[in-house]
Amino acid sequence: MILSCKDIKIEFGANTVLENVTFLVEEGEKTALVGVNGAGKTTLLKIITGELAQSSGEITVKKDTKLGYLAQMKDLEQENTITEELLSVFSELVETETRMRETEQLMSGLNGDELMAALEKYSRLTHYFEDNGGFEYQSRIRGVIAGLGFSKEEADMKIKILSGGQKTRVSLGKLLLSAPDILLLDEPTNHLDIESVSWLEDVFLSGYKGSVIVVSHDRYFIDKTCTKIIEIENGKSKVYNGNYTFFALKKEADREIELKHYLDVQKEVKRQEEVIKLLRSFNREKSIRRAESREKLLAKMDKPDKPERLPEKIRIVLEPKIMSGYDVFFAEGMKKSFGDFVLFENADIDIKRGEIVALIGANGIGKTTLFKMILGMSACDRGYMRKGTNVSIGYYDQEHAALDEDKTIFAELSDTYPKLKDLEIRNVLASFVFFGDDVFKQIFALSGGEKGRVALAKLMLGGYNFLMLDEPTNHLDMFSKEILEEALRNYAGTVFYISHDRYFINNTASKILELNRDRIVSYDGDYEYYCERRRQERADTVKDVSVTASKEEREQKKERQSNARRRQTKLERLFSDIEALEEKIKECDELLQTEEVFTNHVRSKEIFSEKTKFEQKHDELYTEWLELYEED
């Protein structure tokens, strides 16, 4: 154990943010904190670092443990270059190296005892330099610079001219290079493109020896990096030993079991009360004794609390007013330049009705600019574009520029759709978790997530048949993202979106367009298919790949599909077996608490032995589930 949190509670005035938060983090363990926006995840990180003091509870950190927190790394030296700022992490090694060079020069003019003393000093410096990674720190810096998406030219840029996102990446780089025993990351994938996030997952964190606690809405990132999920909900914590996909399945199953158990108990309580009432109505000594006996049993019955209400969720229903033609949008040879700088060129797009198309590419490649060209908000320097028959476009802007900051939420919708009645507007806003007087909040006072919900509400009311969405999952919590995914999958129109959210892309996209400087490459499939194709392309040394798949390739594809189906069936069977074992473990726990068992030593020992076997089998099956899930 490297970190322990026990019964953590914190209040801000009359508002209790966290209570009864308890969990352990083992050495080398990768853990994710998840929950809706405002659940208290960042607050918990600040309590762990000592930035905030808890109202009650205990935090225990292993002696001599070094903590590193991304939010604490934002004090950058503005006059330094990116390389110099990252180099500052190794100031002691740099100083040691300087002293080594000075000692080398000094030794050339010494002899006798002075030379021996200098040699001894040089030996000490060399051992310290070697033991602390002196021969690797320069390559580590270069690796982090490249991994976080900075070019060699950008590495020499001064901090003061960087954007906010670039500065955050430098802060993240410093934190990663400092290699603390516990790495605390608050939304580390913000401001990173897909390539940089993949580097963080596959290169850095996969080999990181320390413990990691991450707050993130990036479900794909959590799936690939974390083996424990701590959910913060209604101020309390619950631990799930698995990745995000396992957590999502387990949480839904647990919620159903808890609710069913609660309703079953309530039904039995009501039945017993009715029997007691009937027995008393007979008004005979024997029936009254029976009623009293049942009352005692009812008083001793274990009555679970009603499962806590889930946080309010948005409800999205997307329906086009009219259907578009089969050809929704076509473009050929699109080019965009700024002076002599060519942002992209030779961009071809062909989108058909019913497709969900994801546009991906490196940060700064021009994805939003391409969207604005399609919408007529930015000029196309060269190329041909054609919108299909009866196509009506609804645009979701990640900056929410279409929202009037001076209006209230209610006025924003009523002015956009003047034919809607007040009650209809209130019902729509309630679907997006705006209740009561909240609808009269002004737009400028809203958080990014709240503005996103207003923009989605406007989009839903438009009845468009072609949705263009620029980073629609930004500022949405995990559960809202899942609701948006389902809404898009059920949508009868066509969707074209920009996103860095790989889990979202994998769950929704039927086609992926990768925007590069010199072209757009199309991949017919989800994100996993895109990754597989990219791996094949990188490994393929043949430049001219035949467009028509060979018979062998088709057979291989069939085999992969067959293997995927068998793998999915086995995953589902393992998950079902795990649930069954958990139910048996729960039954053993309940039996061990009954008087007839805990007063019988032999019976108690038998049940405890059964429980231990169930737990061992549970761990074996979960390990098998996780290994199978993580297979490529």
XYZ file of C-alpha atoms in Angstrom:
632
model
C 0.000 0.000 0.000
C 1.351 3.395 -1.010
C -1.760 5.516 -0.335
C -4.789 5.038 1.887
C -7.884 7.222 2.141
C -10.317 6.356 4.948
C -13.709 7.976 5.563
C -12.726 11.245 3.858
C -15.299 14.006 4.269
C -15.189 17.626 3.140
C -17.784 20.369 3.344
C -18.004 23.836 1.840
C -20.425 25.713 4.035
C -23.627 23.690 4.271
C -22.724 21.675 1.178
C -21.158 18.257 1.792
C -19.080 17.424 -1.275
C -17.505 14.159 -0.111
C -18.244 11.757 2.752
C -17.207 8.210 3.596
C -14.668 8.132 0.743
C -12.447 5.100 1.362
C -9.958 3.310 -0.910
C -6.393 1.996 -1.182
C -3.796 2.436 -3.906
C -1.072 -0.169 -4.177
C 2.469 0.477 -5.420
C 2.569 0.554 -9.214
C -1.238 0.510 -9.497
C -3.025 2.599 -12.159
C -6.301 3.972 -10.792
C -9.001 6.204 -12.296
C -11.377 8.510 -10.410
C -14.660 8.755 -12.296
C -17.995 10.477 -11.712
C -20.226 13.202 -13.084
C -19.028 16.813 -13.309
C -19.072 18.348 -9.841
C -18.857 14.982 -8.047
C -15.694 16.089 -6.200
C -12.939 14.261 -8.087
C -10.563 17.237 -8.359
C -11.383 18.173 -4.758
C -10.250 14.694 -3.685
C -6.947 15.091 -5.569
C -6.369 18.406 -3.804
C -7.031 16.753 -0.439
C -4.487 14.027 -1.249
C -1.833 16.645 -2.093
C -2.631 18.722 0.997
C -3.861 21.692 -1.010
C -7.237 21.297 0.750
C -7.886 19.985 4.256
C -10.582 17.372 4.779
C -13.266 17.947 7.438
C -12.708 14.439 8.783
C -11.092 11.148 7.817
C -7.511 9.979 7.414
C -5.017 9.992 4.541
C -1.959 7.792 4.900
C 0.943 8.024 2.451
C 3.897 5.654 2.611
C 6.999 7.237 4.127
C 9.303 9.120 1.714
C 6.739 8.938 -1.078
C 7.012 11.696 -3.669
C 3.731 13.033 -5.077
C 3.433 14.830 -8.406
C 0.259 16.742 -9.339
C -0.296 18.217 -12.801
C -2.235 21.220 -11.509
C 0.761 22.182 -9.341
C 3.160 22.264 -12.316
C 1.857 25.400 -14.038
C 4.515 27.831 -12.802
C 6.659 27.955 -15.918
C 9.641 30.241 -16.516
C 8.335 32.425 -19.348
C 11.754 33.230 -20.827
C 12.792 29.570 -21.083
C 12.370 27.542 -24.243
C 10.398 24.292 -24.071
C 13.655 22.316 -23.971
C 15.131 24.528 -21.250
C 11.994 24.246 -19.144
C 11.999 20.443 -19.364
C 15.733 20.440 -18.681
C 15.084 22.277 -15.377
C 13.649 19.030 -13.976
C 17.200 17.621 -14.094
C 18.976 20.651 -12.602
C 20.958 18.501 -10.139
C 22.152 16.207 -12.933
C 23.094 19.205 -15.091
C 25.052 20.679 -12.180
C 26.733 17.311 -11.523
C 27.667 17.005 -15.193
C 29.175 20.501 -15.120
C 31.242 19.609 -12.051
C 32.379 16.395 -13.774
C 33.618 18.376 -16.807
C 35.374 20.906 -14.518
C 37.029 18.078 -12.566
C 38.203 16.428 -15.818
C 39.904 19.655 -16.881
C 41.388 20.143 -13.407
C 42.866 16.605 -13.286
C 44.963 17.222 -16.401
C 47.215 19.539 -14.373
C 47.395 17.540 -11.137
C 49.553 14.704 -9.810
C 50.245 12.854 -6.575
C 47.790 13.224 -3.687
C 45.941 16.067 -5.395
C 45.267 13.869 -8.408
C 44.073 10.991 -6.187
C 41.705 13.350 -4.356
C 40.377 14.669 -7.657
C 39.934 11.111 -8.971
C 37.971 10.172 -5.831
C 35.749 13.211 -6.261
C 35.249 12.428 -9.954
C 34.325 8.846 -9.085
C 31.658 10.037 -6.605
C 30.215 12.454 -9.149
C 30.172 9.791 -11.869
C 28.415 7.238 -9.649
C 25.757 9.792 -8.667
C 25.328 10.846 -12.302
C 24.969 7.248 -13.505
C 22.725 6.068 -10.644
C 20.287 8.944 -11.216
C 19.910 8.524 -14.967
C 22.488 11.010 -16.106
C 23.195 9.167 -19.323
C 19.485 8.970 -20.266
C 17.944 12.312 -19.295
C 18.678 14.027 -22.623
C 17.033 11.219 -24.613
C 14.103 11.200 -22.156
C 13.572 14.909 -22.798
C 13.652 14.386 -26.570
C 11.174 11.513 -26.207
C 8.751 13.590 -24.144
C 8.994 16.539 -26.544
C 8.149 14.305 -29.507
C 5.552 12.316 -27.588
C 3.612 15.425 -26.537
C 3.411 16.540 -30.143
C 6.104 19.245 -30.291
C 8.311 19.410 -33.381
C 12.072 20.008 -33.226
C 11.462 23.616 -34.248
C 8.804 24.136 -31.558
C 11.185 22.769 -28.901
C 13.143 26.038 -29.204
C 10.047 28.263 -28.764
C 9.877 30.369 -25.602
C 7.188 29.571 -23.055
C 5.788 33.110 -23.177
C 4.591 32.758 -26.785
C 2.893 29.371 -26.311
C -0.879 28.883 -26.232
C -2.627 27.775 -23.055
C -2.877 24.223 -24.369
C 0.826 24.127 -25.275
C 1.789 25.387 -21.803
C -0.332 22.635 -20.253
C 1.562 20.089 -22.365
C 4.894 21.488 -21.129
C 3.650 21.220 -17.525
C 2.621 17.626 -18.173
C 6.046 16.919 -19.684
C 7.811 18.301 -16.593
C 5.649 16.174 -14.341
C 6.264 12.998 -16.351
C 10.026 13.590 -16.372
C 10.106 14.186 -12.602
C 8.789 10.570 -12.175
C 7.108 10.857 -8.736
C 6.104 7.754 -6.772
C 2.446 8.759 -7.125
C 1.453 10.552 -10.313
C -1.785 12.549 -9.945
C -3.222 13.547 -13.324
C -6.291 15.767 -13.699
C -7.644 15.475 -17.268
C -4.180 14.744 -18.768
C -5.527 14.122 -22.290
C -6.954 17.644 -22.643
C -5.001 19.599 -25.293
C -3.415 16.394 -26.669
C -4.119 15.050 -30.133
C -4.743 11.352 -30.709
C -1.084 10.579 -31.506
C 0.096 12.257 -28.280
C -2.516 10.467 -26.171
C -1.471 7.151 -27.732
C 2.152 7.929 -26.794
C 1.107 8.728 -23.223
C -0.762 5.396 -23.007
C 1.456 3.021 -24.935
C 4.932 4.419 -24.313
C 4.963 6.343 -21.069
C 2.304 5.031 -18.687
C 2.521 1.400 -19.798
C 6.098 1.284 -18.512
C 5.701 3.698 -15.588
C 6.792 1.999 -12.371
C 5.083 4.406 -9.978
C 1.414 4.562 -8.992
C -0.980 6.674 -11.032
C -4.291 8.275 -10.023
C -6.043 9.892 -12.951
C -9.186 12.001 -13.268
C -10.368 11.772 -16.859
C -13.472 11.751 -19.033
C -11.490 9.893 -21.717
C -12.983 6.420 -21.402
C -10.668 4.890 -24.012
C -7.637 6.259 -22.133
C -8.912 4.805 -18.831
C -9.631 1.466 -20.511
C -6.048 1.192 -21.773
C -4.196 2.463 -18.693
C -6.160 1.723 -15.506
C -6.897 -1.526 -13.669
C -8.962 -0.013 -10.850
C -11.902 2.393 -10.967
C -12.983 4.512 -7.995
C -16.384 6.016 -8.663
C -17.459 9.127 -6.769
C -21.253 9.345 -6.704
C -23.497 11.298 -4.314
C -20.415 12.115 -2.236
C -19.482 8.471 -1.643
C -16.902 6.155 -3.194
C -17.168 2.657 -4.610
C -14.218 0.630 -5.883
C -14.313 -1.584 -8.982
C -11.328 -3.813 -9.769
C -11.167 -3.614 -13.548
C -10.968 -1.189 -16.454
C -13.669 1.260 -17.557
C -15.613 -1.215 -19.717
C -15.798 -3.698 -16.834
C -16.852 -0.886 -14.476
C -19.651 0.267 -16.795
C -21.046 -3.288 -17.113
C -20.648 -4.019 -13.395
C -22.197 -0.754 -12.266
C -25.298 -1.310 -14.376
C -25.626 -4.901 -13.155
C -25.073 -3.905 -9.500
C -27.657 -1.134 -9.750
C -30.263 -3.565 -11.081
C -29.462 -6.126 -8.359
C -29.616 -3.502 -5.587
C -32.922 -2.130 -6.823
C -34.455 -5.606 -7.251
C -33.317 -6.640 -3.759
C -34.734 -3.450 -2.247
C -38.099 -3.911 -4.011
C -38.262 -7.607 -3.033
C -37.649 -6.741 0.625
C -40.221 -3.940 0.518
C -42.737 -6.366 -0.991
C -42.051 -8.917 1.757
C -42.313 -6.239 4.484
C -45.674 -5.158 3.118
C -46.890 -8.783 2.975
C -45.833 -9.414 6.560
C -47.515 -6.215 7.745
C -50.748 -7.258 6.070
C -50.566 -10.720 7.705
C -49.902 -9.104 11.095
C -52.842 -6.765 10.601
C -55.092 -9.717 9.662
C -53.973 -11.797 12.681
C -54.667 -8.906 15.046
C -58.074 -8.389 13.502
C -59.063 -11.887 14.709
C -58.605 -10.512 18.244
C -57.836 -13.919 19.747
C -55.023 -14.704 22.103
C -53.433 -17.255 19.759
C -53.616 -14.998 16.705
C -52.267 -12.016 18.687
C -49.252 -14.120 19.838
C -48.611 -15.069 16.232
C -48.858 -11.403 15.214
C -46.380 -10.412 17.929
C -43.995 -13.200 16.843
C -44.120 -11.980 13.240
C -43.531 -8.371 14.389
C -40.350 -9.446 16.188
C -39.121 -11.267 13.067
C -39.989 -8.229 10.955
C -38.034 -5.960 13.304
C -34.967 -8.201 12.952
C -35.237 -8.389 9.150
C -32.336 -6.813 7.276
C -33.947 -3.936 5.389
C -31.581 -2.328 2.862
C -31.742 1.405 2.263
C -33.329 2.497 -0.968
C -30.591 2.765 -3.654
C -29.536 6.376 -3.938
C -31.003 8.288 -6.813
C -28.707 8.497 -9.803
C -27.585 12.004 -10.800
C -29.941 13.585 -13.306
C -29.091 12.621 -16.883
C -29.747 14.473 -20.116
C -32.268 13.004 -22.560
C -31.599 13.486 -26.273
C -33.969 12.540 -29.077
C -32.704 13.481 -32.561
C -35.272 13.294 -35.365
C -34.965 14.865 -38.841
C -38.095 16.662 -40.066
C -37.498 15.466 -43.646
C -35.176 12.885 -45.172
C -32.295 14.016 -47.343
C -31.274 12.461 -50.640
C -28.871 9.512 -50.663
C -25.871 11.725 -51.563
C -25.520 14.096 -48.614
C -22.204 15.851 -49.258
C -19.448 15.572 -51.862
C -16.178 17.508 -52.142
C -13.149 17.104 -54.368
C -9.708 18.744 -54.286
C -10.443 21.129 -51.389
C -7.534 23.372 -50.463
C -6.994 25.978 -47.732
C -3.974 28.291 -47.440
C -2.950 31.250 -45.320
C -0.519 33.197 -47.500
C 2.232 30.806 -48.537
C 1.320 28.331 -45.789
C -0.807 25.451 -47.090
C -3.004 24.141 -44.291
C -4.281 21.206 -46.371
C -4.985 20.337 -50.000
C -6.426 17.582 -52.231
C -9.118 16.895 -49.631
C -11.881 14.642 -51.008
C -15.083 13.835 -49.078
C -18.055 11.635 -49.969
C -20.797 11.226 -47.334
C -23.965 9.171 -47.846
C -27.294 9.274 -46.004
C -27.261 7.414 -42.679
C -23.482 7.420 -42.249
C -21.797 8.549 -39.045
C -18.446 9.941 -40.142
C -15.617 10.984 -37.807
C -13.008 13.510 -38.961
C -9.690 13.039 -37.159
C -6.199 14.462 -37.513
C -3.418 16.187 -35.615
C -4.069 19.403 -33.707
C -3.748 22.406 -36.016
C -4.241 20.388 -39.206
C -7.405 22.353 -40.060
C -10.371 20.169 -39.072
C -12.528 23.037 -37.776
C -11.462 25.171 -40.752
C -12.644 22.416 -43.118
C -16.006 22.357 -41.312
C -16.326 26.132 -41.707
C -15.537 25.848 -45.417
C -18.389 23.346 -45.824
C -20.698 25.690 -43.895
C -19.666 28.705 -45.984
C -18.080 30.424 -42.984
C -14.588 30.285 -44.535
C -13.498 30.548 -48.169
C -12.304 27.493 -50.078
C -9.147 28.408 -52.023
C -9.621 25.621 -54.538
C -11.840 22.616 -55.099
C -15.437 21.622 -55.663
C -18.182 21.115 -53.048
C -21.775 19.945 -53.477
C -24.544 19.565 -50.883
C -27.180 16.907 -51.624
C -30.918 17.223 -52.179
C -33.054 18.339 -49.208
C -30.011 18.487 -46.912
C -30.509 20.701 -43.835
C -27.393 21.228 -41.716
C -27.340 21.588 -37.949
C -23.970 22.792 -36.623
C -22.604 22.273 -33.103
C -19.710 24.684 -32.476
C -17.236 23.654 -29.757
C -16.771 27.348 -28.877
C -20.578 27.837 -28.674
C -20.234 31.070 -30.635
C -23.868 30.762 -31.768
C -25.099 31.290 -28.185
C -25.929 34.882 -27.184
C -24.000 35.492 -23.961
C -26.422 38.239 -22.859
C -29.540 36.060 -23.059
C -30.968 33.670 -20.516
C -31.152 29.970 -21.324
C -34.927 30.242 -21.734
C -34.667 33.272 -24.039
C -32.007 31.566 -26.170
C -34.437 28.771 -27.028
C -37.632 30.837 -27.219
C -36.041 33.425 -29.553
C -34.624 30.667 -31.794
C -37.939 28.776 -31.891
C -40.661 31.438 -31.315
C -43.502 29.007 -32.137
C -42.708 26.852 -29.102
C -44.898 27.356 -26.019
C -43.295 28.141 -22.655
C -44.192 24.709 -21.276
C -42.623 22.997 -24.303
C -39.396 24.963 -23.814
C -39.331 24.092 -20.113
C -39.836 20.401 -20.915
C -36.954 20.456 -23.401
C -34.673 22.228 -20.924
C -35.650 19.731 -18.231
C -34.435 17.010 -20.607
C -31.045 18.730 -20.450
C -31.104 19.024 -16.625
C -32.173 22.678 -16.382
C -34.953 22.891 -13.779
C -36.878 25.689 -12.044
C -35.126 29.043 -11.971
C -32.031 27.529 -13.635
C -33.666 28.273 -17.006
C -33.278 32.005 -16.306
C -29.502 31.861 -15.828
C -27.621 34.020 -18.316
C -25.468 32.227 -20.873
C -22.277 34.082 -19.878
C -22.559 32.695 -16.328
C -22.720 29.041 -17.435
C -19.926 26.490 -17.298
C -18.573 24.892 -20.471
C -20.662 21.786 -19.844
C -23.852 23.808 -19.294
C -23.282 25.784 -22.499
C -22.781 22.497 -24.326
C -26.143 21.241 -23.047
C -27.900 24.437 -24.225
C -26.308 24.058 -27.678
C -27.412 20.400 -27.851
C -30.959 21.399 -26.855
C -31.086 23.919 -29.719
C -29.733 21.303 -32.103
C -32.318 18.747 -31.008
C -35.197 21.141 -31.701
C -33.951 21.987 -35.214
C -35.045 18.744 -36.872
C -31.942 18.751 -39.102
C -31.046 15.745 -41.264
C -27.264 16.417 -41.447
C -25.500 17.141 -38.159
C -22.002 18.657 -38.157
C -20.565 18.439 -34.660
C -17.246 19.998 -33.616
C -15.948 18.206 -30.487
C -19.454 17.427 -29.148
C -18.204 15.483 -26.102
C -16.051 18.300 -24.710
C -17.248 19.226 -21.176
C -19.751 16.333 -21.092
C -19.469 13.830 -18.252
C -19.133 10.129 -19.069
C -22.809 9.333 -18.649
C -23.883 12.238 -20.878
C -21.429 11.045 -23.533
C -23.035 7.597 -23.462
C -26.491 9.168 -23.902
C -25.252 11.237 -26.864
C -23.722 8.099 -28.393
C -27.031 6.261 -28.174
C -28.914 9.253 -29.627
C -26.569 9.393 -32.637
C -26.797 5.651 -33.220
C -30.613 5.911 -33.246
C -30.645 9.037 -35.436
C -32.207 8.533 -38.876
C -30.143 11.324 -40.457
C -26.438 11.729 -41.244
C -23.652 12.790 -38.879
C -20.224 14.305 -39.581
C -18.190 15.141 -36.495
C -14.751 16.148 -35.238
C -13.589 14.394 -32.081
C -10.518 13.332 -30.121
C -12.678 11.031 -27.984
C -11.659 7.590 -29.237
C -14.234 5.716 -27.130
C -16.944 7.948 -28.614
C -15.576 7.409 -32.135
C -15.399 3.649 -31.634
C -18.992 3.505 -30.370
C -20.541 5.672 -33.106
C -18.499 6.009 -36.313
C -19.198 3.922 -39.401
C -16.462 5.724 -41.353
C -13.316 7.619 -40.351
C -11.705 10.388 -42.407
C -8.106 11.212 -41.476
C -7.148 14.737 -42.556
C -3.495 15.151 -43.574
C -1.656 18.047 -45.211
C -1.837 16.508 -48.679
C -5.080 14.487 -48.653
C -7.901 12.847 -46.709
C -7.643 9.082 -46.149
C -10.936 7.219 -45.724
C -11.403 4.139 -43.516
C -14.733 2.281 -43.601
C -15.104 1.155 -40.003
C -14.845 2.147 -36.339
C -11.788 3.360 -34.424
C -10.450 -0.128 -33.690
C -10.599 -0.903 -37.412
C -8.783 2.373 -38.152
C -6.021 1.472 -35.660
C -5.635 -1.981 -37.165
C -5.364 -0.545 -40.667
C -2.816 2.050 -39.527
C -0.701 -0.678 -37.909
C -0.844 -2.677 -41.113
C 0.128 0.348 -43.179
C 3.114 1.149 -40.969
C 4.289 -2.457 -41.077
C 3.776 -2.823 -44.808
C 6.964 -2.229 -46.768
C 5.220 -2.460 -50.121
C 4.397 0.990 -51.495
C 1.726 -0.025 -53.999
C -1.005 -1.895 -52.157
C -3.640 -3.525 -54.332
C -7.107 -2.040 -53.842
C -8.762 -5.442 -54.364
C -8.226 -7.784 -51.451
C -6.757 -11.157 -52.319
C -8.504 -14.418 -51.487
C -6.022 -14.943 -48.641
C -6.827 -11.512 -47.201
C -10.560 -12.246 -47.377
C -10.011 -15.547 -45.559
C -7.940 -13.766 -42.928
C -10.695 -11.189 -42.496
C -13.277 -13.946 -42.026
C -11.008 -15.633 -39.487
C -10.568 -12.367 -37.571
C -14.317 -11.809 -37.533
C -14.914 -15.367 -36.357
C -12.303 -14.980 -33.623
C -13.859 -11.682 -32.586
C -17.291 -13.316 -32.256
C -15.860 -16.205 -30.207
C -13.968 -13.721 -28.037
C -17.109 -11.645 -27.421
C -19.132 -14.765 -26.524
C -16.464 -15.853 -24.052
C -16.295 -12.351 -22.533
C -20.048 -12.370 -21.976
C -19.940 -15.878 -20.462
C -17.092 -14.924 -18.120
C -18.912 -11.774 -17.043
C -22.044 -13.840 -16.309
C -19.989 -16.356 -14.273
C -18.346 -13.513 -12.341
C -21.758 -12.068 -11.482
C -22.998 -15.489 -10.324
C -19.958 -15.922 -8.063
C -20.469 -12.457 -6.577
C -24.049 -13.419 -5.744
C -22.790 -16.617 -4.035
C -20.202 -14.633 -2.064
C -22.942 -12.242 -0.979
C -25.137 -15.189 0.122
C -22.246 -16.589 2.188
C -21.765 -13.181 3.865
C -25.455 -13.046 4.725
C -25.411 -16.616 6.129
C -22.335 -15.866 8.254
C -24.257 -13.003 9.887
C -27.240 -15.188 10.868
C -27.442 -16.353 14.483
C -27.832 -20.056 13.670
C -24.553 -19.989 11.696
C -22.246 -17.718 13.691
C -23.168 -19.674 16.875
C -22.300 -22.971 15.137
C -18.533 -23.223 14.784
C -18.579 -26.156 12.347
C -21.249 -24.659 10.083
C -19.562 -21.234 10.180
C -16.229 -22.776 9.144
C -17.863 -24.649 6.248
C -19.520 -21.528 4.853
C -16.357 -19.441 5.271
C -14.431 -22.127 3.375
C -17.019 -22.033 0.570
C -16.796 -18.233 0.449
C -12.997 -18.383 0.157
C -13.262 -20.804 -2.784
C -15.805 -18.560 -4.492
C -13.525 -15.526 -4.023
C -10.513 -17.372 -5.439
C -12.540 -18.489 -8.453
C -13.865 -14.918 -8.867
C -10.322 -13.522 -8.991
C -9.270 -16.197 -11.507
C -12.231 -15.458 -13.792
C -11.737 -11.707 -13.594
C -8.043 -12.085 -14.478
C -9.074 -14.270 -17.434
C -11.733 -11.669 -18.448
C -9.233 -8.802 -18.288
C -6.539 -10.669 -20.251
C -9.074 -11.616 -22.934
C -10.463 -8.076 -23.079
C -7.007 -6.528 -23.518
C -6.042 -8.855 -26.377
C -5.660 -7.074 -29.715
